[in-house]
Coordinates of C-alpha atoms in Angstrom, one line a residue:
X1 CA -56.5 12.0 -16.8
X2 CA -59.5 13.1 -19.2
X3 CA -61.2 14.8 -16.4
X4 CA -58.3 16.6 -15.8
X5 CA -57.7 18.0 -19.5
X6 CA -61.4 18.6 -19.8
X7 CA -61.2 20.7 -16.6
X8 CA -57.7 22.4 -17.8
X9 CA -59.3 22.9 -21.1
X10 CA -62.7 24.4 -19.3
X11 CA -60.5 26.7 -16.9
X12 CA -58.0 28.0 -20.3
X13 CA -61.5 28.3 -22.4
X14 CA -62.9 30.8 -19.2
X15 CA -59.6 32.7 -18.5
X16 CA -59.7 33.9 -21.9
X17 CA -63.7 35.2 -22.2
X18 CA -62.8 36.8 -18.9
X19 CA -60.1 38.6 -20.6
X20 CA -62.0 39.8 -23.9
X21 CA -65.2 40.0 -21.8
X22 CA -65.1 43.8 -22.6
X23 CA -63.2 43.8 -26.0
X24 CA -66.1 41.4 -27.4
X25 CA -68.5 43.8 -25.6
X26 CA -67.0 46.7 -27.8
X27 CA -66.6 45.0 -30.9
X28 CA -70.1 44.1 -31.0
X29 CA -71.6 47.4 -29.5
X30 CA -69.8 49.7 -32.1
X31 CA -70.7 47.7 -34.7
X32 CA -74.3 48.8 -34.0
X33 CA -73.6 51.8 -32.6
X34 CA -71.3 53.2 -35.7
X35 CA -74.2 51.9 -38.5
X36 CA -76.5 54.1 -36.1
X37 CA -74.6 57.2 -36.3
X38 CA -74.1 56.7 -40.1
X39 CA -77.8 56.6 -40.7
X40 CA -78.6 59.4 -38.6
X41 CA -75.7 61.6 -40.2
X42 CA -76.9 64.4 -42.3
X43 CA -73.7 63.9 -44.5
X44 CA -73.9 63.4 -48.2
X45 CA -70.8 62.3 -48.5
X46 CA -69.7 58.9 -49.4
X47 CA -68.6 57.6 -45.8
X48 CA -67.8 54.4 -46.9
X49 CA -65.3 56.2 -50.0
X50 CA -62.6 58.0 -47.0
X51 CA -59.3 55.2 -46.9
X52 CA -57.5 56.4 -44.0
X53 CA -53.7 55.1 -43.8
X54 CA -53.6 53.3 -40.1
X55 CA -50.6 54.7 -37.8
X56 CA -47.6 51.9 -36.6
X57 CA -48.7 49.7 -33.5
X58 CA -51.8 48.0 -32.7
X59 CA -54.9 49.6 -33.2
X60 CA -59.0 49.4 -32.4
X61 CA -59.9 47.3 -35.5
X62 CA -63.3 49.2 -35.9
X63 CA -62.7 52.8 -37.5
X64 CA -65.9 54.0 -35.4
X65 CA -68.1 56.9 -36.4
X66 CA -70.2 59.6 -34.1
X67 CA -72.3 62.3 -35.6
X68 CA -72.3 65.2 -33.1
X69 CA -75.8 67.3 -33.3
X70 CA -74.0 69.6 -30.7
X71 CA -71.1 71.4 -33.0
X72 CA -73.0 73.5 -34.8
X73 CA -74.3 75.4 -31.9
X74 CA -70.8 74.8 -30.2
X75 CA -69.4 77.2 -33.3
X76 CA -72.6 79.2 -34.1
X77 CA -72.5 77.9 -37.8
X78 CA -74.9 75.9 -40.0
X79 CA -72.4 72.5 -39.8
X80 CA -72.9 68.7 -39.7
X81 CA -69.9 66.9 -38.2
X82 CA -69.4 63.3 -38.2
X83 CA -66.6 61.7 -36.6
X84 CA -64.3 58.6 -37.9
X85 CA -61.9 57.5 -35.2
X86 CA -59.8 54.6 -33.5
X87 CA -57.4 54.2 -30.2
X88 CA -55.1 52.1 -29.1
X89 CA -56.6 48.3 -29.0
X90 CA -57.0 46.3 -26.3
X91 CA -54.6 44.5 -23.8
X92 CA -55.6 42.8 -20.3
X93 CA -59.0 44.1 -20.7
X94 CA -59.2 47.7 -21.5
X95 CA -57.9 50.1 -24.4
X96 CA -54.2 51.1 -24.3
X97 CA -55.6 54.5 -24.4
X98 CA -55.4 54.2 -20.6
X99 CA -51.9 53.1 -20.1
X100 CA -49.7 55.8 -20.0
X101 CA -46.6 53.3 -20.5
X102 CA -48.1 52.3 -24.4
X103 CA -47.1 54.6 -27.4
X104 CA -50.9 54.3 -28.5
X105 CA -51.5 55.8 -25.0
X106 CA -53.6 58.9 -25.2
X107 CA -53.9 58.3 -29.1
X108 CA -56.8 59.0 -31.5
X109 CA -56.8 59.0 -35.2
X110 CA -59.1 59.3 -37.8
X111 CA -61.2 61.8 -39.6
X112 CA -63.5 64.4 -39.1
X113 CA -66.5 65.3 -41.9
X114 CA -67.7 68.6 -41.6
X115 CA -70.4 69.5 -44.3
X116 CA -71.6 73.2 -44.2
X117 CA -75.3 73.9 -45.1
X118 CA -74.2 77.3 -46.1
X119 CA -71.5 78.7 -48.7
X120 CA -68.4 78.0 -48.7
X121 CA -66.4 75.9 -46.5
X122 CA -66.1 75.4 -42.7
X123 CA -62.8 76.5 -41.9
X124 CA -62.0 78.9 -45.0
X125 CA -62.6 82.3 -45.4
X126 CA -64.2 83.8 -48.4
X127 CA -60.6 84.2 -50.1
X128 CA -60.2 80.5 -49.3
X129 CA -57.3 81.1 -46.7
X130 CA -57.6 78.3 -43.8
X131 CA -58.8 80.0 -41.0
X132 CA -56.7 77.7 -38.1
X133 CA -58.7 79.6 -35.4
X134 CA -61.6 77.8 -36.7
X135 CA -60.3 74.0 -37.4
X136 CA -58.9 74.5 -33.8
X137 CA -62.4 74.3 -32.6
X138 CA -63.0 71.0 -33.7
X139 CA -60.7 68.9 -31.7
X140 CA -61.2 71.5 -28.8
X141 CA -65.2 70.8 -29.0
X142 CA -64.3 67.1 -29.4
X143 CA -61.8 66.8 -26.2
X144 CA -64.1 68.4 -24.0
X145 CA -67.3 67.6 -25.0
X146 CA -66.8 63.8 -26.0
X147 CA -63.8 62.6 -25.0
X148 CA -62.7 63.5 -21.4
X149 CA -65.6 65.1 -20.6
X150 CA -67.8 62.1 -20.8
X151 CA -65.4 60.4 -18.9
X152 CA -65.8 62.6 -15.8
X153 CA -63.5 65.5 -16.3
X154 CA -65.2 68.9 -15.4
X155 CA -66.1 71.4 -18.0
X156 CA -64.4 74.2 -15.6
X157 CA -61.2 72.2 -15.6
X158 CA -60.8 71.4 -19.1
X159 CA -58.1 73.5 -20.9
X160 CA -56.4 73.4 -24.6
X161 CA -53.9 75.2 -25.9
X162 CA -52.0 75.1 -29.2
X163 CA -49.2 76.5 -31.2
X164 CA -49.1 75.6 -34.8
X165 CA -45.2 73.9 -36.0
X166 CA -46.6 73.9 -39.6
X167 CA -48.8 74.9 -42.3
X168 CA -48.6 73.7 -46.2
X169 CA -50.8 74.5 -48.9
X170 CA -52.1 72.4 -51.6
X171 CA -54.6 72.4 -54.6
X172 CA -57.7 70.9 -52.5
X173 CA -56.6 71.7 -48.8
X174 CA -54.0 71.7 -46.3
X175 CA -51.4 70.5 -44.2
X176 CA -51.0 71.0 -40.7
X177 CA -48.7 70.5 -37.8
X178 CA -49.8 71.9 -34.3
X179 CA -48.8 71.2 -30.8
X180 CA -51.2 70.8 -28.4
X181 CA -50.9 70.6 -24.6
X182 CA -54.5 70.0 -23.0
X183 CA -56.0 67.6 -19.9
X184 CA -55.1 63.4 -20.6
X185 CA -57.9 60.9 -20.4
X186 CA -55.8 58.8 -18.0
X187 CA -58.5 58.9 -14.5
X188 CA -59.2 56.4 -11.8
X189 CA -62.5 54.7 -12.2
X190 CA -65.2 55.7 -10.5
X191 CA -67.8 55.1 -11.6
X192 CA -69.4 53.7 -14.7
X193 CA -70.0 55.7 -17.7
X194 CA -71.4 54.7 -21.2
X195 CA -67.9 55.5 -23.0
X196 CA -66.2 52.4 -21.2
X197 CA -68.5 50.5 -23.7
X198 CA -66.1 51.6 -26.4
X199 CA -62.7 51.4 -24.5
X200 CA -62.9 49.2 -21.5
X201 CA -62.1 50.3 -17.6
X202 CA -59.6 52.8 -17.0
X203 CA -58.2 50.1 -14.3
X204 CA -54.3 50.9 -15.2
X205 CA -53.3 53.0 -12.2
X206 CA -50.1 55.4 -11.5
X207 CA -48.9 58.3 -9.3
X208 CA -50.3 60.8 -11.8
X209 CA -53.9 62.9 -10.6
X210 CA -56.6 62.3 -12.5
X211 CA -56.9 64.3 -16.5
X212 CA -53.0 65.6 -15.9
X213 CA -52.1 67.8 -18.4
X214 CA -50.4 66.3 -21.5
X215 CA -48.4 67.2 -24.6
X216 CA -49.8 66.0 -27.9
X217 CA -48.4 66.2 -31.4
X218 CA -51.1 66.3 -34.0
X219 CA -51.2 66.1 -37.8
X220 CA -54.1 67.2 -40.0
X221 CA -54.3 67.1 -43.9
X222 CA -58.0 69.2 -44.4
X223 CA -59.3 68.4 -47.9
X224 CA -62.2 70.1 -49.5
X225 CA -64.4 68.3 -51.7
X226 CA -68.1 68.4 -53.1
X227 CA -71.3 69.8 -51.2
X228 CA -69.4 72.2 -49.6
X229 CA -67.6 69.4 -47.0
X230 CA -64.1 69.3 -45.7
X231 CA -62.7 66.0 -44.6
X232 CA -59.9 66.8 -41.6
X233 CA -57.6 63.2 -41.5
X234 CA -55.9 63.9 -38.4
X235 CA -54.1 62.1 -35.4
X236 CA -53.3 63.2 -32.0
X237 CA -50.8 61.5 -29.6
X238 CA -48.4 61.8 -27.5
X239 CA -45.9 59.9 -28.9
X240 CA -43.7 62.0 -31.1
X241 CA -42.8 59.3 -33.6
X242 CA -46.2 58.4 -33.9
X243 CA -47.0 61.3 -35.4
X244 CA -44.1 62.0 -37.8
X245 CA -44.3 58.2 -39.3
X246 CA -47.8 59.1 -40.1
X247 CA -48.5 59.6 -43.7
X248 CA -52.0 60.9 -43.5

Protein backbone atom coordinates (compact mmCIF):
# COMPACT_ATOMS: atom_id res chain seq x y z
CA UNK A 1 0.00 0.00 0.00
CA UNK A 2 3.00 2.53 0.66
CA UNK A 3 4.68 1.37 -2.49
CA UNK A 4 1.68 2.13 -4.19
CA UNK A 5 1.23 5.94 -2.88
CA UNK A 6 4.92 6.47 -3.20
CA UNK A 7 4.57 5.35 -6.89
CA UNK A 8 1.14 7.42 -7.35
CA UNK A 9 2.77 10.24 -5.61
CA UNK A 10 6.11 9.76 -8.04
CA UNK A 11 3.91 9.44 -11.27
CA UNK A 12 1.42 12.94 -10.08
CA UNK A 13 4.96 14.70 -8.97
CA UNK A 14 6.32 13.78 -12.99
CA UNK A 15 3.00 14.58 -14.79
CA UNK A 16 3.13 17.91 -13.57
CA UNK A 17 7.10 18.93 -14.46
CA UNK A 18 6.15 17.47 -17.71
CA UNK A 19 3.48 19.91 -17.96
CA UNK A 20 5.47 23.23 -16.82
CA UNK A 21 8.56 21.71 -18.35
CA UNK A 22 8.46 24.82 -20.80
CA UNK A 23 6.64 27.41 -18.51
CA UNK A 24 9.60 26.86 -15.90
CA UNK A 25 11.97 26.99 -18.96
CA UNK A 26 10.46 30.57 -19.74
CA UNK A 27 10.15 31.81 -16.39
CA UNK A 28 13.68 31.33 -15.71
CA UNK A 29 15.16 32.30 -19.26
CA UNK A 30 13.33 35.72 -19.30
CA UNK A 31 14.34 36.44 -16.14
CA UNK A 32 17.93 36.55 -17.49
CA UNK A 33 17.14 37.45 -20.72
CA UNK A 34 14.97 40.76 -19.67
CA UNK A 35 17.89 41.96 -16.99
CA UNK A 36 20.10 41.51 -20.28
CA UNK A 37 18.25 43.76 -22.43
CA UNK A 38 17.81 46.30 -19.60
CA UNK A 39 21.55 46.69 -19.29
CA UNK A 40 22.27 46.82 -22.76
CA UNK A 41 19.34 49.56 -23.31
CA UNK A 42 20.58 52.93 -24.17
CA UNK A 43 17.51 54.35 -22.26
CA UNK A 44 17.77 56.79 -19.52
CA UNK A 45 14.71 56.39 -18.48
CA UNK A 46 13.68 54.93 -15.18
CA UNK A 47 12.46 51.34 -16.49
CA UNK A 48 11.69 50.16 -13.33
CA UNK A 49 9.27 53.73 -12.68
CA UNK A 50 6.46 52.59 -15.93
CA UNK A 51 3.27 50.74 -13.74
CA UNK A 52 1.37 49.34 -16.51
CA UNK A 53 -2.41 48.41 -15.55
CA UNK A 54 -2.66 44.40 -16.53
CA UNK A 55 -5.72 43.58 -19.01
CA UNK A 56 -8.69 40.91 -17.57
CA UNK A 57 -7.71 37.12 -17.91
CA UNK A 58 -4.59 35.43 -17.18
CA UNK A 59 -1.50 36.73 -18.14
CA UNK A 60 2.54 35.94 -18.66
CA UNK A 61 3.61 37.00 -15.05
CA UNK A 62 6.93 38.39 -16.32
CA UNK A 63 6.44 41.97 -18.06
CA UNK A 64 9.55 41.09 -20.37
CA UNK A 65 11.73 43.70 -22.00
CA UNK A 66 13.70 43.67 -25.56
CA UNK A 67 15.84 46.49 -26.78
CA UNK A 68 15.78 46.47 -30.55
CA UNK A 69 19.24 47.89 -32.14
CA UNK A 70 17.34 47.46 -35.52
CA UNK A 71 14.51 50.41 -35.36
CA UNK A 72 16.46 53.08 -35.84
CA UNK A 73 17.69 52.06 -39.19
CA UNK A 74 14.13 50.43 -39.79
CA UNK A 75 12.76 54.34 -39.56
CA UNK A 76 15.98 56.23 -40.64
CA UNK A 77 16.01 58.24 -37.29
CA UNK A 78 18.44 58.55 -34.39
CA UNK A 79 16.03 56.25 -31.84
CA UNK A 80 16.54 53.81 -29.06
CA UNK A 81 13.53 51.44 -28.54
CA UNK A 82 13.00 49.18 -25.85
CA UNK A 83 10.17 46.98 -25.52
CA UNK A 84 7.98 45.98 -22.30
CA UNK A 85 5.46 43.30 -23.10
CA UNK A 86 3.38 40.15 -21.88
CA UNK A 87 0.84 37.37 -23.66
CA UNK A 88 -1.47 35.25 -22.70
CA UNK A 89 0.11 32.70 -19.93
CA UNK A 90 0.50 29.33 -20.18
CA UNK A 91 -1.95 26.29 -20.37
CA UNK A 92 -1.06 22.50 -21.35
CA UNK A 93 2.31 23.59 -22.11
CA UNK A 94 2.48 26.54 -24.39
CA UNK A 95 1.31 30.31 -24.24
CA UNK A 96 -2.41 30.92 -25.06
CA UNK A 97 -1.11 33.14 -27.62
CA UNK A 98 -1.36 30.08 -29.78
CA UNK A 99 -4.86 29.01 -29.17
CA UNK A 100 -7.10 30.74 -31.32
CA UNK A 101 -10.12 29.60 -28.99
CA UNK A 102 -8.51 31.83 -25.78
CA UNK A 103 -9.53 35.60 -25.55
CA UNK A 104 -5.62 36.24 -24.76
CA UNK A 105 -5.17 34.54 -28.16
CA UNK A 106 -3.04 36.67 -30.39
CA UNK A 107 -2.64 39.23 -27.49
CA UNK A 108 0.25 41.46 -26.46
CA UNK A 109 0.34 44.34 -24.16
CA UNK A 110 2.70 46.47 -22.74
CA UNK A 111 4.85 49.37 -23.57
CA UNK A 112 7.17 50.70 -25.89
CA UNK A 113 10.16 53.32 -24.89
CA UNK A 114 11.42 55.19 -27.62
CA UNK A 115 14.11 57.79 -26.64
CA UNK A 116 15.31 60.14 -29.57
CA UNK A 117 18.98 61.26 -29.60
CA UNK A 118 17.88 64.20 -31.50
CA UNK A 119 15.23 67.06 -30.90
CA UNK A 120 12.20 66.70 -30.30
CA UNK A 121 10.18 63.67 -30.01
CA UNK A 122 9.73 60.46 -32.08
CA UNK A 123 6.41 60.62 -33.30
CA UNK A 124 5.71 64.53 -33.17
CA UNK A 125 6.26 67.00 -35.57
CA UNK A 126 7.91 70.24 -34.81
CA UNK A 127 4.36 71.85 -33.93
CA UNK A 128 3.99 68.92 -31.61
CA UNK A 129 1.05 67.32 -33.68
CA UNK A 130 1.22 63.27 -33.38
CA UNK A 131 2.38 62.21 -36.55
CA UNK A 132 0.19 58.57 -36.54
CA UNK A 133 2.10 57.72 -39.81
CA UNK A 134 5.09 57.51 -37.69
CA UNK A 135 3.79 55.55 -34.30
CA UNK A 136 2.37 53.16 -36.95
CA UNK A 137 5.76 52.04 -37.67
CA UNK A 138 6.47 50.82 -34.42
CA UNK A 139 4.06 47.90 -34.07
CA UNK A 140 4.52 47.39 -37.96
CA UNK A 141 8.51 47.06 -37.32
CA UNK A 142 7.65 44.94 -34.20
CA UNK A 143 5.13 42.34 -36.01
CA UNK A 144 7.33 41.70 -38.68
CA UNK A 145 10.57 41.88 -37.49
CA UNK A 146 10.14 40.24 -33.93
CA UNK A 147 7.04 38.67 -33.63
CA UNK A 148 5.86 36.52 -36.61
CA UNK A 149 8.78 36.95 -38.36
CA UNK A 150 10.93 35.16 -36.00
CA UNK A 151 8.57 32.59 -35.93
CA UNK A 152 8.86 31.68 -39.58
CA UNK A 153 6.54 33.97 -41.42
CA UNK A 154 8.19 35.39 -44.65
CA UNK A 155 9.12 38.97 -44.93
CA UNK A 156 7.36 38.99 -48.58
CA UNK A 157 4.13 37.73 -46.99
CA UNK A 158 3.84 39.91 -44.12
CA UNK A 159 1.14 42.64 -44.48
CA UNK A 160 -0.43 45.51 -41.99
CA UNK A 161 -2.91 47.64 -42.41
CA UNK A 162 -4.72 50.18 -40.20
CA UNK A 163 -7.44 52.60 -39.95
CA UNK A 164 -7.46 54.76 -36.90
CA UNK A 165 -11.28 54.68 -34.73
CA UNK A 166 -9.84 57.39 -32.43
CA UNK A 167 -7.56 60.11 -31.54
CA UNK A 168 -7.61 62.35 -28.12
CA UNK A 169 -5.42 64.81 -27.04
CA UNK A 170 -4.00 65.56 -23.70
CA UNK A 171 -1.45 67.81 -21.92
CA UNK A 172 1.69 65.18 -22.16
CA UNK A 173 0.44 62.88 -25.07
CA UNK A 174 -2.18 61.03 -26.61
CA UNK A 175 -4.83 58.66 -27.06
CA UNK A 176 -5.33 56.32 -29.66
CA UNK A 177 -7.77 53.82 -31.13
CA UNK A 178 -6.73 51.99 -34.42
CA UNK A 179 -7.79 48.93 -36.09
CA UNK A 180 -5.47 46.76 -37.43
CA UNK A 181 -5.93 43.76 -39.74
CA UNK A 182 -2.28 42.10 -40.37
CA UNK A 183 -0.86 38.13 -40.51
CA UNK A 184 -1.73 35.97 -36.87
CA UNK A 185 1.04 34.19 -35.11
CA UNK A 186 -1.02 31.02 -35.02
CA UNK A 187 1.58 28.35 -37.43
CA UNK A 188 2.16 24.67 -37.23
CA UNK A 189 5.55 23.89 -35.77
CA UNK A 190 8.20 23.13 -37.69
CA UNK A 191 10.81 23.53 -36.57
CA UNK A 192 12.47 24.98 -33.55
CA UNK A 193 13.16 28.62 -33.14
CA UNK A 194 14.61 30.61 -30.21
CA UNK A 195 11.17 32.56 -29.51
CA UNK A 196 9.45 29.17 -28.31
CA UNK A 197 11.81 29.85 -25.26
CA UNK A 198 9.55 32.69 -24.31
CA UNK A 199 6.11 31.17 -25.36
CA UNK A 200 6.24 27.45 -25.58
CA UNK A 201 5.27 25.17 -28.94
CA UNK A 202 2.77 26.31 -31.12
CA UNK A 203 1.34 22.58 -30.77
CA UNK A 204 -2.58 23.83 -30.68
CA UNK A 205 -3.71 22.89 -34.31
CA UNK A 206 -6.87 23.93 -36.43
CA UNK A 207 -8.17 24.20 -40.05
CA UNK A 208 -6.75 27.66 -40.34
CA UNK A 209 -3.20 28.08 -42.88
CA UNK A 210 -0.43 29.07 -41.25
CA UNK A 211 -0.04 33.37 -40.23
CA UNK A 212 -3.95 33.89 -41.49
CA UNK A 213 -4.78 37.20 -41.53
CA UNK A 214 -6.47 38.64 -38.38
CA UNK A 215 -8.39 41.65 -37.03
CA UNK A 216 -6.83 43.33 -34.05
CA UNK A 217 -8.19 46.17 -31.84
CA UNK A 218 -5.41 48.15 -30.37
CA UNK A 219 -5.18 50.96 -27.72
CA UNK A 220 -2.27 53.35 -27.28
CA UNK A 221 -1.92 56.20 -24.70
CA UNK A 222 1.76 57.95 -26.04
CA UNK A 223 3.13 60.00 -23.21
CA UNK A 224 6.07 62.34 -23.53
CA UNK A 225 8.30 62.84 -20.80
CA UNK A 226 12.06 63.86 -20.11
CA UNK A 227 15.18 63.25 -22.44
CA UNK A 228 13.29 63.67 -25.25
CA UNK A 229 11.42 59.93 -24.77
CA UNK A 230 7.88 58.88 -25.40
CA UNK A 231 6.47 55.86 -23.57
CA UNK A 232 3.61 54.20 -26.08
CA UNK A 233 1.30 51.79 -23.35
CA UNK A 234 -0.44 49.90 -25.81
CA UNK A 235 -2.33 46.50 -26.29
CA UNK A 236 -3.23 44.59 -29.36
CA UNK A 237 -5.77 41.78 -29.52
CA UNK A 238 -8.24 40.34 -31.06
CA UNK A 239 -10.64 40.26 -28.62
CA UNK A 240 -12.83 43.26 -28.76
CA UNK A 241 -13.69 43.47 -25.05
CA UNK A 242 -10.24 43.03 -24.27
CA UNK A 243 -9.46 46.09 -25.55
CA UNK A 244 -12.31 48.44 -24.42
CA UNK A 245 -12.01 47.11 -20.61
CA UNK A 246 -8.52 48.27 -20.80
CA UNK A 247 -7.73 51.33 -18.87
CA UNK A 248 -4.24 51.98 -20.14
Amino acid sequence: MKNQIKWTIVLVLTSILILNFYYIISIAAMLYYNDYNVKNSNIEYDIESIGITSPHGDWYPLMNKFSSKGFSKYVNEDVDLLIMYSYGDFNKGTSTLFDSKNNQFNSFYGCYVIESNEDGYFGYDESEKLQIEKIALIPEYDFKYLVAGDMGLEKDDFFLEYTIDDLKEFSEGDCLEIRIRTNSIYHSYKEFNINYIQYGLPYIKNDEEDFYPIDIYCKMKIEKVENNTIIVYYIFTPTRELADNWLY
